[in-house]
Amino acid sequence: MSAFDTVFRLRVERDVKAPKDGRIFLQVEYDTPCANTGERRAFRGRKWYLSDHMIDDEVVKTALAAFEATMRHECLEGFKVDGVTLVNPHVHFEELLRISSREVSRADPAAAEDT
């Protein structure tokens, strides 16, 4: 897999909790500059567990979904406003919940500022 001059690899292994008969997962791995430091380093996406009953088509499409999720993550990190990542995928969900009521409204732009 590749995009924007970056090669992405697919790691396929069994869960370390049961290496001989544990669940199989796939995971995207890649080397790229860190969005915060600019230092080039290795990254891994989330683990995508596979069912023992998956057919080849499902495995390939799960690999595509893993690649798409990784690309979306990189896009979110790379989209900045005034040098700040606008939609930071590393922000804890509870922080997002805390501010979720602060919606923008065309009807009353000042109302969003007051909350």
mmCIF file of C-alpha atoms in Angstrom:
data_model
loop_
_atom_site.group_PDB
_atom_site.id
_atom_site.type_symbol
_atom_site.label_atom_id
_atom_site.label_comp_id
_atom_site.label_asym_id
_atom_site.label_seq_id
_atom_site.Cartn_x
_atom_site.Cartn_y
_atom_site.Cartn_z
ATOM 1 C CA MET A 1 0.000 0.000 0.000
ATOM 2 C CA SER A 2 1.267 3.489 -0.685
ATOM 3 C CA ALA A 3 0.128 7.105 -0.690
ATOM 4 C CA PHE A 4 1.936 10.435 -0.919
ATOM 5 C CA ASP A 5 5.382 8.820 -1.255
ATOM 6 C CA THR A 6 4.862 6.724 1.889
ATOM 7 C CA VAL A 7 4.888 2.942 1.814
ATOM 8 C CA PHE A 8 2.510 1.246 4.224
ATOM 9 C CA ARG A 9 3.043 -2.349 5.311
ATOM 10 C CA LEU A 10 0.478 -4.822 6.568
ATOM 11 C CA ARG A 11 1.361 -6.717 9.733
ATOM 12 C CA VAL A 12 -0.577 -9.961 10.248
ATOM 13 C CA GLU A 13 -0.090 -11.804 13.533
ATOM 14 C CA ARG A 14 -1.841 -13.618 16.343
ATOM 15 C CA ASP A 15 -2.694 -11.843 19.576
ATOM 16 C CA VAL A 16 0.180 -12.073 22.066
ATOM 17 C CA LYS A 17 -2.171 -13.247 24.819
ATOM 18 C CA ALA A 18 -2.355 -16.596 23.036
ATOM 19 C CA PRO A 19 0.354 -16.671 20.339
ATOM 20 C CA LYS A 20 -0.366 -20.240 19.196
ATOM 21 C CA ASP A 21 -4.128 -20.068 18.860
ATOM 22 C CA GLY A 22 -4.971 -16.418 19.608
ATOM 23 C CA ARG A 23 -7.081 -14.241 17.398
ATOM 24 C CA ILE A 24 -5.464 -13.136 14.162
ATOM 25 C CA PHE A 25 -5.254 -9.417 13.532
ATOM 26 C CA LEU A 26 -3.911 -7.141 10.857
ATOM 27 C CA GLN A 27 -2.337 -3.753 11.440
ATOM 28 C CA VAL A 28 -0.954 -1.057 9.157
ATOM 29 C CA GLU A 29 2.669 -0.043 9.821
ATOM 30 C CA TYR A 30 4.539 2.869 8.268
ATOM 31 C CA ASP A 31 7.400 5.325 8.696
ATOM 32 C CA THR A 32 6.629 9.018 8.402
ATOM 33 C CA PRO A 33 7.488 12.325 10.060
ATOM 34 C CA CYS A 34 5.658 12.873 13.365
ATOM 35 C CA ALA A 35 2.932 15.535 13.081
ATOM 36 C CA ASN A 36 4.176 17.193 16.286
ATOM 37 C CA THR A 37 7.974 16.917 16.131
ATOM 38 C CA GLY A 38 8.681 16.350 12.446
ATOM 39 C CA GLU A 39 11.006 13.499 13.445
ATOM 40 C CA ARG A 40 10.701 10.494 11.146
ATOM 41 C CA ARG A 41 9.650 7.376 13.033
ATOM 42 C CA ALA A 42 7.641 4.150 12.855
ATOM 43 C CA PHE A 43 3.900 4.172 13.508
ATOM 44 C CA ARG A 44 1.221 1.492 13.727
ATOM 45 C CA GLY A 45 -2.510 1.831 13.218
ATOM 46 C CA ARG A 46 -5.073 0.096 15.393
ATOM 47 C CA LYS A 47 -5.444 -3.692 15.350
ATOM 48 C CA TRP A 48 -8.197 -5.115 13.188
ATOM 49 C CA TYR A 49 -9.169 -8.549 14.470
ATOM 50 C CA LEU A 50 -10.246 -11.166 11.968
ATOM 51 C CA SER A 51 -12.867 -13.830 12.418
ATOM 52 C CA ASP A 52 -11.837 -17.462 11.968
ATOM 53 C CA HIS A 53 -14.759 -17.670 9.544
ATOM 54 C CA MET A 54 -13.763 -14.791 7.243
ATOM 55 C CA ILE A 55 -13.444 -15.502 3.555
ATOM 56 C CA ASP A 56 -10.599 -14.021 1.500
ATOM 57 C CA ASP A 57 -12.815 -11.186 0.272
ATOM 58 C CA GLU A 58 -13.540 -10.052 3.846
ATOM 59 C CA VAL A 59 -9.861 -10.168 4.791
ATOM 60 C CA VAL A 60 -8.841 -8.046 1.799
ATOM 61 C CA LYS A 61 -11.639 -5.541 2.434
ATOM 62 C CA THR A 62 -10.702 -5.370 6.124
ATOM 63 C CA ALA A 63 -7.131 -4.577 5.041
ATOM 64 C CA LEU A 64 -8.525 -1.781 2.865
ATOM 65 C CA ALA A 65 -10.602 -0.452 5.787
ATOM 66 C CA ALA A 66 -7.474 -0.483 7.982
ATOM 67 C CA PHE A 67 -5.552 1.445 5.315
ATOM 68 C CA GLU A 68 -8.406 3.964 4.914
ATOM 69 C CA ALA A 69 -8.572 4.491 8.693
ATOM 70 C CA THR A 70 -4.820 5.082 8.796
ATOM 71 C CA MET A 71 -5.039 7.603 5.963
ATOM 72 C CA ARG A 72 -7.925 9.389 7.687
ATOM 73 C CA HIS A 73 -5.899 9.559 10.907
ATOM 74 C CA GLU A 74 -2.973 11.130 9.039
ATOM 75 C CA CYS A 75 -5.319 13.605 7.309
ATOM 76 C CA LEU A 76 -6.823 14.654 10.643
ATOM 77 C CA GLU A 77 -3.353 15.239 12.092
ATOM 78 C CA GLY A 78 -2.235 17.137 9.018
ATOM 79 C CA PHE A 79 -5.182 19.538 8.850
ATOM 80 C CA LYS A 80 -4.098 22.556 10.872
ATOM 81 C CA VAL A 81 -5.478 26.015 11.505
ATOM 82 C CA ASP A 82 -2.904 28.579 12.610
ATOM 83 C CA GLY A 83 -0.452 25.717 13.131
ATOM 84 C CA VAL A 84 -2.768 23.770 15.453
ATOM 85 C CA THR A 85 -4.313 20.399 14.566
ATOM 86 C CA LEU A 86 -8.019 21.211 14.306
ATOM 87 C CA VAL A 87 -9.465 17.708 14.724
ATOM 88 C CA ASN A 88 -6.828 15.933 16.777
ATOM 89 C CA PRO A 89 -7.430 12.161 16.735
ATOM 90 C CA HIS A 90 -5.440 11.851 19.979
ATOM 91 C CA VAL A 91 -7.816 13.939 22.097
ATOM 92 C CA HIS A 92 -9.604 11.770 24.665
ATOM 93 C CA PHE A 93 -13.278 11.206 23.869
ATOM 94 C CA GLU A 94 -14.349 12.583 27.269
ATOM 95 C CA GLU A 95 -12.818 15.955 26.344
ATOM 96 C CA LEU A 96 -14.767 15.915 23.088
ATOM 97 C CA LEU A 97 -17.967 15.127 25.014
ATOM 98 C CA ARG A 98 -17.263 18.030 27.363
ATOM 99 C CA ILE A 99 -17.346 20.549 24.500
ATOM 100 C CA SER A 100 -19.866 18.787 22.239
ATOM 101 C CA SER A 101 -22.649 21.241 23.139
ATOM 102 C CA ARG A 102 -20.638 24.176 21.754
ATOM 103 C CA GLU A 103 -22.143 24.040 18.292
ATOM 104 C CA VAL A 104 -21.846 26.710 15.651
ATOM 105 C CA SER A 105 -25.128 28.269 14.585
ATOM 106 C CA ARG A 106 -25.864 30.512 11.627
ATOM 107 C CA ALA A 107 -28.940 31.840 13.423
ATOM 108 C CA ASP A 108 -27.008 33.427 16.282
ATOM 109 C CA PRO A 109 -23.195 33.344 15.884
ATOM 110 C CA ALA A 110 -22.744 35.078 19.271
ATOM 111 C CA ALA A 111 -24.567 32.231 21.051
ATOM 112 C CA ALA A 112 -21.722 29.837 20.245
ATOM 113 C CA GLU A 113 -19.258 32.256 21.848
ATOM 114 C CA ASP A 114 -21.311 32.523 25.065
ATOM 115 C CA THR A 115 -21.325 28.768 25.837
#
